Each structure stands twice: as structure tokens, then as C-alpha cells.
XYZ file of C-alpha atoms in Angstrom:
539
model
C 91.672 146.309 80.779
C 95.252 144.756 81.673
C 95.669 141.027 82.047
C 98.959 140.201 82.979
C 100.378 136.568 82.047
C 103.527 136.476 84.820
C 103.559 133.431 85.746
C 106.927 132.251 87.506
C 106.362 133.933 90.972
C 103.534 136.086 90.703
C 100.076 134.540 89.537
C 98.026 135.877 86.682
C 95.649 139.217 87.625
C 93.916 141.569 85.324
C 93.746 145.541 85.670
C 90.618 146.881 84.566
C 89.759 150.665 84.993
C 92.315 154.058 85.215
C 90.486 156.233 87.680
C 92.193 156.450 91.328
C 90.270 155.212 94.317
C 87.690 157.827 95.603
C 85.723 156.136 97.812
C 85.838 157.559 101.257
C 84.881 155.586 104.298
C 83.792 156.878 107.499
C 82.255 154.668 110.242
C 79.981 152.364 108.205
C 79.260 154.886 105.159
C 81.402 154.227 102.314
C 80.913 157.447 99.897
C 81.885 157.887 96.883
C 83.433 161.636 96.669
C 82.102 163.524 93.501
C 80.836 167.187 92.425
C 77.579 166.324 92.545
C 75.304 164.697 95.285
C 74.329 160.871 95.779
C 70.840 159.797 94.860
C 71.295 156.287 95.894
C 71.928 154.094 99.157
C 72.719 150.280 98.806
C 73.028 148.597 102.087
C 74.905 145.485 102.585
C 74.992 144.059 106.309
C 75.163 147.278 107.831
C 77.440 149.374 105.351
C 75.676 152.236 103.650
C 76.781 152.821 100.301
C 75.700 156.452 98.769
C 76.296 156.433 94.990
C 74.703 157.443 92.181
C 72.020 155.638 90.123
C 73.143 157.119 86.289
C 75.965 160.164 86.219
C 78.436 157.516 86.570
C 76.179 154.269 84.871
C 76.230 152.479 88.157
C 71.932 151.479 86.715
C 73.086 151.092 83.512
C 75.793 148.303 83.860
C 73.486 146.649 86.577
C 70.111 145.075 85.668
C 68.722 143.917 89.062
C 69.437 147.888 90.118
C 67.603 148.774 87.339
C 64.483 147.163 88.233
C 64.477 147.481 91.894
C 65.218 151.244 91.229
C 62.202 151.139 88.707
C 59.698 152.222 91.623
C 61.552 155.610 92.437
C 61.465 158.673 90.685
C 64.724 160.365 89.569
C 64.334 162.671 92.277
C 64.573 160.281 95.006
C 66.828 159.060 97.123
C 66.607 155.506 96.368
C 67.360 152.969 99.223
C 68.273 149.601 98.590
C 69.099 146.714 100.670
C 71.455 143.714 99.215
C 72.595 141.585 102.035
C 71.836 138.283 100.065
C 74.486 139.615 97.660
C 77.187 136.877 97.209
C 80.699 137.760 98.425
C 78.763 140.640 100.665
C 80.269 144.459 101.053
C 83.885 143.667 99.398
C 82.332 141.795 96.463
C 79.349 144.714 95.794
C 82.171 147.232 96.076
C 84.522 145.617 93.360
C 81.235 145.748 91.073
C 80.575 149.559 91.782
C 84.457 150.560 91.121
C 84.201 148.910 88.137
C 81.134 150.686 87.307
C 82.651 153.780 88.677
C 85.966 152.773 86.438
C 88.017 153.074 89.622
C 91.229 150.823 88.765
C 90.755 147.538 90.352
C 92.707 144.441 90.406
C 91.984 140.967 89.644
C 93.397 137.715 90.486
C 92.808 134.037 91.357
C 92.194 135.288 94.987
C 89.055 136.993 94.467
C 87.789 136.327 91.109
C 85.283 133.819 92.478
C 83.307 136.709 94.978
C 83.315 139.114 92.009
C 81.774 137.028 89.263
C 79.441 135.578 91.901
C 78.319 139.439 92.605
C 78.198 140.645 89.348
C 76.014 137.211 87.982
C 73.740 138.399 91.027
C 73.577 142.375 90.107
C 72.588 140.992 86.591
C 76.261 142.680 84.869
C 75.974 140.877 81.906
C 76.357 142.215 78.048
C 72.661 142.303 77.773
C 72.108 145.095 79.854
C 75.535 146.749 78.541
C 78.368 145.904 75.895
C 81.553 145.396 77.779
C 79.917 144.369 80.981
C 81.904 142.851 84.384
C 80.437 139.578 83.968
C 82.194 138.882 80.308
C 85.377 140.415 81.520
C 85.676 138.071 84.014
C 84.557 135.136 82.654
C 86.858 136.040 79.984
C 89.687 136.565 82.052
C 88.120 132.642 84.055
C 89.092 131.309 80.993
C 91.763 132.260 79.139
C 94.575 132.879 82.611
C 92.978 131.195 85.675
C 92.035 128.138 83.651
C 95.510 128.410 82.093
C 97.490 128.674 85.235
C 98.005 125.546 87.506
C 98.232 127.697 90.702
C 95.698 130.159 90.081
C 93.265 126.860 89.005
C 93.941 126.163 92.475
C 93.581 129.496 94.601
C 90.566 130.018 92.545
C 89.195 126.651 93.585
C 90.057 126.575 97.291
C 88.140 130.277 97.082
C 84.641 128.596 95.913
C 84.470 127.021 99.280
C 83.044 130.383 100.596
C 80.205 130.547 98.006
C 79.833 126.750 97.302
C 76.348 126.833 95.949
C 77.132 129.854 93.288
C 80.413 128.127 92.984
C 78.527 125.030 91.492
C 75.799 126.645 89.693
C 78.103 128.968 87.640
C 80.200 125.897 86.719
C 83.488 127.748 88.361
C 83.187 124.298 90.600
C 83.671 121.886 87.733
C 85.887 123.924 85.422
C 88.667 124.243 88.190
C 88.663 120.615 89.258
C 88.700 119.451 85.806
C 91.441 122.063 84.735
C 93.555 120.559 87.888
C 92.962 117.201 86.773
C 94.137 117.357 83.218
C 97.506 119.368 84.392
C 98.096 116.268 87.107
C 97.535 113.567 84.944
C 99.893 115.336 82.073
C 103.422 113.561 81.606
C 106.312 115.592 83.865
C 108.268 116.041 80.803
C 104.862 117.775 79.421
C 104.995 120.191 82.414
C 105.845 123.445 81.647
C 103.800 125.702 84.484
C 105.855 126.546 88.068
C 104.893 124.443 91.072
C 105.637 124.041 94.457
C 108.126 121.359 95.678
C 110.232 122.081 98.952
C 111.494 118.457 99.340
C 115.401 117.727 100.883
C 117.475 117.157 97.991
C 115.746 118.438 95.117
C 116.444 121.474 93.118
C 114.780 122.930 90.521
C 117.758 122.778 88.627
C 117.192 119.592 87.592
C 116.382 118.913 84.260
C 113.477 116.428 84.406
C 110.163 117.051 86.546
C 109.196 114.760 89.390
C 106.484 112.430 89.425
C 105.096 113.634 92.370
C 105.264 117.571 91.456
C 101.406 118.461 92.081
C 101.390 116.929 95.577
C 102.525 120.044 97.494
C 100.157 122.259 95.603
C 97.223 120.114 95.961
C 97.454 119.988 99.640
C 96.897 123.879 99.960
C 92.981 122.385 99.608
C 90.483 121.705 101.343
C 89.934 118.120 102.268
C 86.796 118.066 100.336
C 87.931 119.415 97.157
C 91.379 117.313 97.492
C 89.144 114.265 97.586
C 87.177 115.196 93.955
C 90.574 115.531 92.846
C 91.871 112.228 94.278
C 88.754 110.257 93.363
C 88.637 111.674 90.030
C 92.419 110.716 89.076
C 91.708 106.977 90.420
C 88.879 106.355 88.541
C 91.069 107.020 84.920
C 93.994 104.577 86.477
C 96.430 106.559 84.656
C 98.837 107.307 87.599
C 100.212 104.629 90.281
C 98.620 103.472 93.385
C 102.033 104.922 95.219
C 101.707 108.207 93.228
C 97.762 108.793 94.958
C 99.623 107.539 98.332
C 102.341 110.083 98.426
C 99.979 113.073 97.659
C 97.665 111.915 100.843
C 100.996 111.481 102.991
C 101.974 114.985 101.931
C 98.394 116.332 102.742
C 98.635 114.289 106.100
C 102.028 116.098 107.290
C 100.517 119.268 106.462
C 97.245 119.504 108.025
C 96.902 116.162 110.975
C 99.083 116.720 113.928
C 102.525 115.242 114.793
C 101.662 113.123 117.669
C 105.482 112.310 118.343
C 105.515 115.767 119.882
C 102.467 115.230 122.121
C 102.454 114.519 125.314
C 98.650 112.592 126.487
C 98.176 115.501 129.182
C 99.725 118.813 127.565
C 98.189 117.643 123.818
C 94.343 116.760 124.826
C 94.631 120.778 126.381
C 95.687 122.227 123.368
C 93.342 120.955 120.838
C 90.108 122.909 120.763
C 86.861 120.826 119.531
C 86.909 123.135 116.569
C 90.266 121.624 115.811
C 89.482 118.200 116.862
C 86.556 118.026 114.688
C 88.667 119.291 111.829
C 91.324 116.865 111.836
C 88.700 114.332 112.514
C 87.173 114.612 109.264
C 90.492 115.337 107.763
C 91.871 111.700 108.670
C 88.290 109.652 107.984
C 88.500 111.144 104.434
C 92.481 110.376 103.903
C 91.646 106.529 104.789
C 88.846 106.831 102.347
C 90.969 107.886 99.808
C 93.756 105.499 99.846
C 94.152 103.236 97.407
C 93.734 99.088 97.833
C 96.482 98.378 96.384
C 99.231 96.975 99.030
C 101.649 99.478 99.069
C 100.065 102.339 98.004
C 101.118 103.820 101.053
C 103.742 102.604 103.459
C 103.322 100.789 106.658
C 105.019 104.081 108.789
C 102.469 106.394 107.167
C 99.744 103.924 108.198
C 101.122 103.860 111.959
C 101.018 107.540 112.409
C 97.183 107.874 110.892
C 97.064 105.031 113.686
C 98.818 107.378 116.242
C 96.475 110.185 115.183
C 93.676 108.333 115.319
C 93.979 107.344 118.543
C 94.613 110.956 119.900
C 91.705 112.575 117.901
C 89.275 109.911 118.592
C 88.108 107.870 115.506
C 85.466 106.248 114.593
C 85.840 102.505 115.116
C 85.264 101.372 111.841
C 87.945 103.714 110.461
C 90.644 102.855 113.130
C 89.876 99.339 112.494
C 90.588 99.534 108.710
C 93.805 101.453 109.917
C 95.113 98.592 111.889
C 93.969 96.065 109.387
C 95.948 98.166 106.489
C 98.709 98.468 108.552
C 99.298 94.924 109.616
C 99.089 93.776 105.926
C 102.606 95.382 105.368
C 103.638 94.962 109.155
C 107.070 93.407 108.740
C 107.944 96.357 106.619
C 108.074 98.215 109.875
C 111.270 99.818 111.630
C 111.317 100.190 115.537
C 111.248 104.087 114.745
C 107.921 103.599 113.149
C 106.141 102.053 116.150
C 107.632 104.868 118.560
C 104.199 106.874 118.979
C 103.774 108.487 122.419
C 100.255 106.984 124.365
C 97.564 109.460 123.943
C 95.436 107.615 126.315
C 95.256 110.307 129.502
C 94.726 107.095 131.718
C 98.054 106.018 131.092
C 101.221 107.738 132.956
C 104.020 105.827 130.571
C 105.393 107.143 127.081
C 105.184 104.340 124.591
C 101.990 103.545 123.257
C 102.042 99.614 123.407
C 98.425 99.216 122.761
C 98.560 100.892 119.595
C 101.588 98.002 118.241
C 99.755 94.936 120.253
C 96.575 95.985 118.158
C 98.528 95.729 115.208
C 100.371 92.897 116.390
C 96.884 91.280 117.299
C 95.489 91.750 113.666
C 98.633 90.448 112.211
C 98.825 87.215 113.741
C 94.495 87.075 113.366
C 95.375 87.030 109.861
C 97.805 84.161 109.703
C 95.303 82.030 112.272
C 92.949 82.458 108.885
C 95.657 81.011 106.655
C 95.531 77.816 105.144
C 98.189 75.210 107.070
C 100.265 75.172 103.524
C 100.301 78.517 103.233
C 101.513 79.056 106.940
C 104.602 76.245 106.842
C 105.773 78.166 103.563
C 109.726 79.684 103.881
C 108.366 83.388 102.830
C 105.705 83.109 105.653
C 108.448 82.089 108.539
C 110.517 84.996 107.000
C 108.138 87.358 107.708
C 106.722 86.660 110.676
C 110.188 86.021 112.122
C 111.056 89.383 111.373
C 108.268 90.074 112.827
C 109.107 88.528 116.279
C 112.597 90.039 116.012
C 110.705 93.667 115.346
C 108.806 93.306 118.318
C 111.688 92.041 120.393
C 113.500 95.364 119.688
C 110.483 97.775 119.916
C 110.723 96.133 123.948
C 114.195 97.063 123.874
C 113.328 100.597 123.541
C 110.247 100.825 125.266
C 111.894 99.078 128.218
C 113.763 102.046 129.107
C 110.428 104.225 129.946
C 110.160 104.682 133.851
C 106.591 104.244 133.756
C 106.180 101.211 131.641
C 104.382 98.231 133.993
C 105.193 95.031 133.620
C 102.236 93.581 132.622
C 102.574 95.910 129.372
C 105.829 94.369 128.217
C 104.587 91.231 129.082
C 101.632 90.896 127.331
C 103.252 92.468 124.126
C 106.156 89.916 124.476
C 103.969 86.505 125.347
C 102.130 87.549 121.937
C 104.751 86.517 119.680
C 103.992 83.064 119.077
C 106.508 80.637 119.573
C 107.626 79.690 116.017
C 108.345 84.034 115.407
C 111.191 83.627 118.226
C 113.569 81.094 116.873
C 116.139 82.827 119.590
C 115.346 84.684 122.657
C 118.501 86.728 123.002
C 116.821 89.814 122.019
C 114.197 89.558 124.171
C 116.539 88.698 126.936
C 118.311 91.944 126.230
C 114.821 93.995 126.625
C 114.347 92.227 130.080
C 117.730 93.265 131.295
C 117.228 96.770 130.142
C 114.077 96.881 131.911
C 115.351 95.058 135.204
C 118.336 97.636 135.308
C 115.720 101.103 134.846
C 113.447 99.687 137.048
C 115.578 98.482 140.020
C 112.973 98.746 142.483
C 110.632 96.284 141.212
C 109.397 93.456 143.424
C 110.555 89.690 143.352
C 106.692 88.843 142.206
C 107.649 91.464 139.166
C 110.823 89.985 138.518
C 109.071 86.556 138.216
C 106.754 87.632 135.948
C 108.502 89.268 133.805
C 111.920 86.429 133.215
C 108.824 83.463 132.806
C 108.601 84.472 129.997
C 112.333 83.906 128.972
C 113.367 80.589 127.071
C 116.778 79.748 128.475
C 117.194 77.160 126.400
C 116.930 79.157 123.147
C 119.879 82.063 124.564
C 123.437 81.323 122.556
C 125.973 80.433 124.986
C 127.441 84.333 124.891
C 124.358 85.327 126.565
C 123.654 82.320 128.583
C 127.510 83.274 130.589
C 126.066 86.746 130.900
C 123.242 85.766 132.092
C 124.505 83.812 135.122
C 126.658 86.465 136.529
C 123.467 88.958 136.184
C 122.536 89.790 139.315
C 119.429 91.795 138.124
C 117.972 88.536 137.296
C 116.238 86.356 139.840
C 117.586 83.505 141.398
C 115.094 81.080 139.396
C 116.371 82.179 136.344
C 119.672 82.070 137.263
C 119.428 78.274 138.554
C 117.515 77.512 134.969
C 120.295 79.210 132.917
C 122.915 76.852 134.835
C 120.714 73.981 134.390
C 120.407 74.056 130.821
C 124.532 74.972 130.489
C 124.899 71.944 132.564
C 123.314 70.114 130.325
C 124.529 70.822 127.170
C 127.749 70.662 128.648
C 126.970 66.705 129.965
C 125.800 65.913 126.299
C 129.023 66.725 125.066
C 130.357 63.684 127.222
C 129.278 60.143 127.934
C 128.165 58.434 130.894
C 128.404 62.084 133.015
C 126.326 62.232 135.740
C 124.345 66.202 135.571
C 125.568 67.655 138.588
C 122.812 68.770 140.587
C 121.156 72.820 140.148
C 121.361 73.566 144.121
C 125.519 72.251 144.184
C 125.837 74.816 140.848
C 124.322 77.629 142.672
C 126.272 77.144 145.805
C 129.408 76.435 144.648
C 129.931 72.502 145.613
C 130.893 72.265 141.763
C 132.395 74.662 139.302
C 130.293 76.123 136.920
C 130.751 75.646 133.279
C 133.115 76.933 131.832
C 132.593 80.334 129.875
C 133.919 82.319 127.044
C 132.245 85.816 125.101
C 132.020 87.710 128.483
C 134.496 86.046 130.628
C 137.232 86.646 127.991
C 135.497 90.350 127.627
C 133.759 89.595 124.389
C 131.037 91.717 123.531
C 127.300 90.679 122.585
C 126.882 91.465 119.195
C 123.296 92.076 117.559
C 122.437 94.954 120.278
C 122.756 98.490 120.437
C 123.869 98.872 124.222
C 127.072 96.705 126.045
C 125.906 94.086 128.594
C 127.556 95.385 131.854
C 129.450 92.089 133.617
C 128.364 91.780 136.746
C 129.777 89.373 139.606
C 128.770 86.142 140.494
C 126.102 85.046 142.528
C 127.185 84.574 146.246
C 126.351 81.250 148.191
C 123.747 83.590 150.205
C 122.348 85.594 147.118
C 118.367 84.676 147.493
C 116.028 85.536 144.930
């Protein structure tokens, strides 16, 4: 026997036996190839294997053979069936090599099938000194055990024999071995590992926090969540810590829904797959920590996004939207830029997805206590909030498909004391007027009622009047409200009336910003000048 401890690229395996390989296969009858004839069959699931019962001590090392051969004389051809044998055909034929002392190899891969086997053929040291079972269980112990990838291999591996996984304590062994190699301090870490992120190389002296993450998500969602569970309950590593591993396992295994389209993406995902990531994503929001920022608020979104396009339970997209809304003015515009999986819906953006999260955030402050909600950190955030919002309709403006009644209902939801300015959202409505130049006057309406013009700066208020996207309502309210800051600013002036501004019987305020070619600042796109309304411009 050879155990090899290489351990920087190539995981641990052991060697055991010297003979070559002289089993020959034809059809379903594996033989093995010796001077003198077979005098035993084992069946497994339709693959007749003809061996021999003692020239080469296949009985001998195996005690269930023993007895099941115990009603046949040594003169007959014993058959045998053995389809309940764990890890089937390939795991009964690394047993008989061994028996056979063909040379066989070893490793993480399929240690778990071969102990499993050789458990159920009874190979233990009580039937012979030296047996399979003790060479792999010492082998278990002293490299798998050892190693932090092959603890891993070897544990995704007892998902195909769970039950003899469990019972042999291979189950419990590996988890725990993972555990106490996660929780040891990086400067403690001497074993390789997996990590692939931007920026990092291995040439760095110290070990990052977060080194296990990558490995760990080569699990199964089940076995990632012992793990997880397991390293919360001892509260020796950070909420954040727990958070990054899921948001590793997350990019790996749930799909990128910024790359789906609603139509193309519902096609492509078999129910096999749907049901996978289903129970993939349920278990991730199970697993997060409570701890506010355990996770951040673009991680949340996307689980959001995913959820949406897999098809969540309620309860679990509802604890997605609450999490998320809890840490909502963390957000970027980038993070609430998730295509709409609904197939109803023939526009990009998914609005519904950031009103719903909108919609919890403001239920939340409605539940706050009046002190609470006139405190400076609350208008902070919920003013970043509005401003947020206003730019997500900056973006989402430009989408051809986008109704109005979409942007409106997102933008009537900030509340009034979230949009201390409307500039921004003026911006989004001129965007939208100029992609969507076909729209109808009742549209147009709609959409500019909801624009303050008495909270635009006076930059945007002299673009504003030489709009012609805008309707002629608007327009006449943007004069009125120049006019009248402009009367303030003298005594005893009459305001001169809105229909003389619109048709020219006065002159219009004066201007400055985009009549003196000024730009807008605060946006990401110029503010085209356009020319003044005409006396016969109508609305």
C-alpha cells in the first residue's frame, strides 16, 4: 500500500496492490482472465462477474460471500446476486481487485463507494488481517480527514449513499473536519485552497478571511447549510463573513437574471432546473444571518430578481423584500437594474420588483414613532432615498416599452418630505417625453401632474419653458411660478397675467443657466435647448 501526501495541486490518494489490471470485459461479463476456470458468478444490476471463490481469496477477505457461498459445494458454480450492494458494479469491482491485488487507486473521489461496499461484503480484519475495510478507514483518517479539499470531495460524494454515509459516521467526520479548518485563524492556515477573486494573488503573505468560501460552494446546498448552521451557532466568525460565503454560493449555482430576457429565460429553464434553484435560494435566505448587514442590500435585490423569475414561495420573497428594504438607501441605481421576468410584461425594467421594496420601506417608517420619524438621520435616509428613486426613473425612462402608469406610480410613491427638489425627477420626465414622442396629450398630462414646479431651481425652471416636449399646462405653471418669484423680488408689482406670458403681450422673465448656455449640473445627460413656445403652440 502507497498513500501519497501531495497536497498543493493534486489531492491525497493511496495505491494499494502491484498486479496489472486483468479483468476483461465483454458485453455485460466482466472476467477475470486466469489459468484456471471461474467457479463463481456475482451479479450486480445486470453485470455478470465470473471469479473465483478461494485460488485468489476473493471468500476469504469477504464474510457475507462466505456465508452466502456456504450452501454450494466446491464443485459448483456458485451464483450470486448483489444489486443492494452500495456504490453498485464500480464499487463491488474495486473490492474484488483488491482481493485479486490488482493495483487500484484511491482518493477523496471514491473512497466513500468503496468503504460503503466493503462494510457491506463484511471486509473487515475479523474475517482477515489486513482487510479493505481498515485500509480505508485508515487511509479516512489519517489523509482525507487531514486534507481540507479532499474533506470536501469526500463529503459532497456521501450524497450518493446518504444513509451508509450517516451510519458509518463518514457524514459527521467530514462536516466536523470542515468546520474546525474554517473556523481556524488565516494565519493558522497552512492547507491550499481555492480563491480566484480580481486582485488577489497568492503571493500575498497573509490569508484572507474569506478563504474557505470558494471551496465550500463546490457543495451541495444541503451539506453547505450543516456547515453554515454549524459555524453560526459557535459565533466565532462575523455575521459578514457567513454573508459573503452565501453570496459566493449564490453567483455560482442561482442564475444571473441581468442576462435574461422574460420570454427567451422562462424557455430555457427546465423544471428540473427550476426546482433546483428553487430550493437552492429558499435555503440561502434561511441561512443568512439577522444581523443588518450581514449581507448587502445588492445581494438581497438579485435573490429578489431571482426570486421573482424562479417563482418563490411568498413567505420567502416577502422576507426578501423586508431584508432588503432595511438597508434600502444603501442601494445604487445599478443595483435596482433587474430585467422583468414577468412574461405579461413587454418592457425591460422590472419596476414592480423596486416599488415592492419601495412599498415595504416606507410601511416601515408609517410604523415609526413621530420622534423617531422628524429625527435628521431619518430625513437623510429617506431623502436619499427619494433621490435613488428619482434616478432609477432616469434610467428606466429610456425603455421603449415602459407605460406611463409604471413611472407614475413608482414616482407618486415617494412621499413628499423624500423630494425636497424635483429637478431630478423633472429630468426622468424629459427623458421619457423625448423616447416616447408619440405619446398622447392625456399621457403627457399624466405623467408632468406629477411635477412640482415650484420646487425646480431656476436653471431648470428656464429649461423648462423653452421645452417643447412638455405640455402647454406645464409650461403656463412653470411661467407662473417664475412670475412670481420674480414679483416678490419687487414691491407693489402687479403679477402679470399666465395667458399675456404665454402669448407674448409681456416678456418673460428673464433667464440665465441655459440662455447663457450653462449646463444642468447633477445629471448624467445635457438638456437639449429647445425654442420657445409660439403664440399658436397648443397643448
Amino acid at each position: 500500500m502507497n498513500i501519497s501526501h501531495k497536497t498543493e495541486k493534486t489531492m491525497k490518494f493511496m495505491k494499494i496492490g502491484t498486479r496489472p489490471d486483468t479483468f476483461y470485459t465483454e458485453e455485460a461479463t466482466r472476467t477475470f482472465i486466469a489459468d484456471i476456470p471461474n467457479d463463481l458468478v456475482i451479479n450486480i444490476n445486470n453485470i455478470n462477474y465470473l471469479v473465483h471463490k478461494l485460488q485468489f481469496r476473493l471468500l476469504p477477505y469477504c464474510g457475507l460471500l462466505q456465508q452466502l457461498c456456504s450452501d454450494f459445494s466446491d464443485s459448483d458454480n456458485a451464483i450470486i446476486e448483489l444489486h443492494d450492494i452500495p456504490g453498485g458494479e464500480d464499487a463491488f469491482e474495486l473490492c474484488a481487485k483488491f482481493c485479486y491485488g490488482i493495483t487500484i487507486n484511491l482518493s477523496a473521489h471514491n473512497f466513500v463507494p468503496a468503504f460503503c461496499a466493503a462494510k457491506f461484503l463484511q471486509m473487515t480484519d475479523s474475517v482477515e488481517k489486513g482487510n479493505f475495510s481498515a485500509k480505508l478507514e485508515a487511509f479516512f483518517n489519517s489523509c482525507i480527514l487531514e486534507g481540507w479539499k479532499d474533506s470536501i470531495a469526500t463529503l459532497q460524494t456521501t450524497l450518493k449513499l446518504p444513509e451508509w454515509s450517516e451510519n458509518l459516521g463518514i457524514l459527521r467526520k467530514c462536516i466536523d473536519s470542515i468546520i474546525e479548518k474554517i473556523l481556524t485563524p488565516p494565519a493558522q492556515v497552512k492547507w491550499s485552497y481555492t480563491y480566484t477573486r480580481p486582485g488577489y494573488s497568492k503571493k500575498h503573505n497573509s490569508v484572507p478571511k474569506d478563504w474557505w468560501t470558494e471551496d465550500v460552494s463546490d457543495l451541495d446546498v444541503d451539506l453547505l447549510r450543516c456547515i453554515i448552521m454549524a459555524i453560526r451557532s459557535t459565533s466565532v466568525l462575523s455575521p459578514q463573513l457567513i454573508g459573503e460565503a452565501l453570496h459566493v454560493y449564490a453567483c455560482r449555482w442561482l442564475p444571473d437574471t441581468t442576462k435574461l430576457r422574460p420570454a427567451k429565460g422562462s424557455a430555457s429553464q427546465t423544471e428540473q432546473s427550476m426546482q433546483k434553484n428553487l430550493k437552492i435560494l429558499e435555503n440561502i435566505v434561511t441561512m443568512i444571518p439577522a444581523d443588518r448587514g450581514s449581507v448587502s442590500v445588492g445581494f438581497l435585490l438579485r435573490l429578489l430578481s431571482v426570486a421573482n423569475y424562479i417563482g418563490v414561495s411568498p413567505m420567502t420573497k416577502a422576507e426578501l423584500t423586508r431584508r432588503a428594504s432595511l438597508q434600502f438607501e444603501e442601494a445604487t441605481v445599478s443595483d435596482l437594474l433587474y430585467p422583468s421576468t414577468s412574461s405579461s410584461d413587454q418592457h425591460f425594467y422590472d419596476i414592480d420588483l423596486v416599488q415592492a421594496v419601495l412599498g415595504s420601506f416606507l410601511a416601515l417608517c408609517r410604523r415609526m414613532s413621530p420622534s423617531t420619524a422628524e429625527t435628521s438621520q431619518f430625513l437623510t435616509s429617506i431623502i436619499k432615498i427619494g433621490k435613488l428613486i428619482d434616478s432609477y426613473l432616469q434610467v428606466v425612462a429610456r425603455d421603449d416599452n415602459i407605460p406611463v402608469r409604471k413611472l407614475v406610480s413608482l414616482a407618486e410613491a415617494i412621499p413628499d418630505i423624500a423630494r425636497p427638489e424635483h429637478n431630478d425627477l423633472y429630468k426622468a420626465i424629459n427623458i421619457y417625453l423625448k423616447m416616447h414622442d408619440d405619446l398622447s396629450k392625456a399621457d403627457k398630462k399624466c405623467l408632468c401632474r406629477i411635477l412640482d414646479c415650484q420646487k425646480l431651481s431656476p436653471e431648470v425652471r428656464a429649461h423648462a419653458v423653452k421645452n417643447e416636449c412638455l405640455p402647454l399646462r406645464t409650461v403656463v405653471q412653470v411661467l407662473y411660478f417664475e412670475q412670481e418669484k420674480s414679483s416678490k423680488a419687487t414691491t407693489n408689482h402687479k403679477l402679470t397675467p399666465p395667458q399675456e406670458l404665454i402669448f407674448g403681450a409681456k416678456q418673460t422673465p428673464s433667464t440665465t443657466g441655459y440662455s447663457q448656455g450653462k449646463k444642468w449640473s447633477g445629471s448624467d445627460e445635457e438638456l437639449q435647448e429647445r425654442g420657445s413656445h409660439k403664440k399658436n403652440h397648443t397643448s
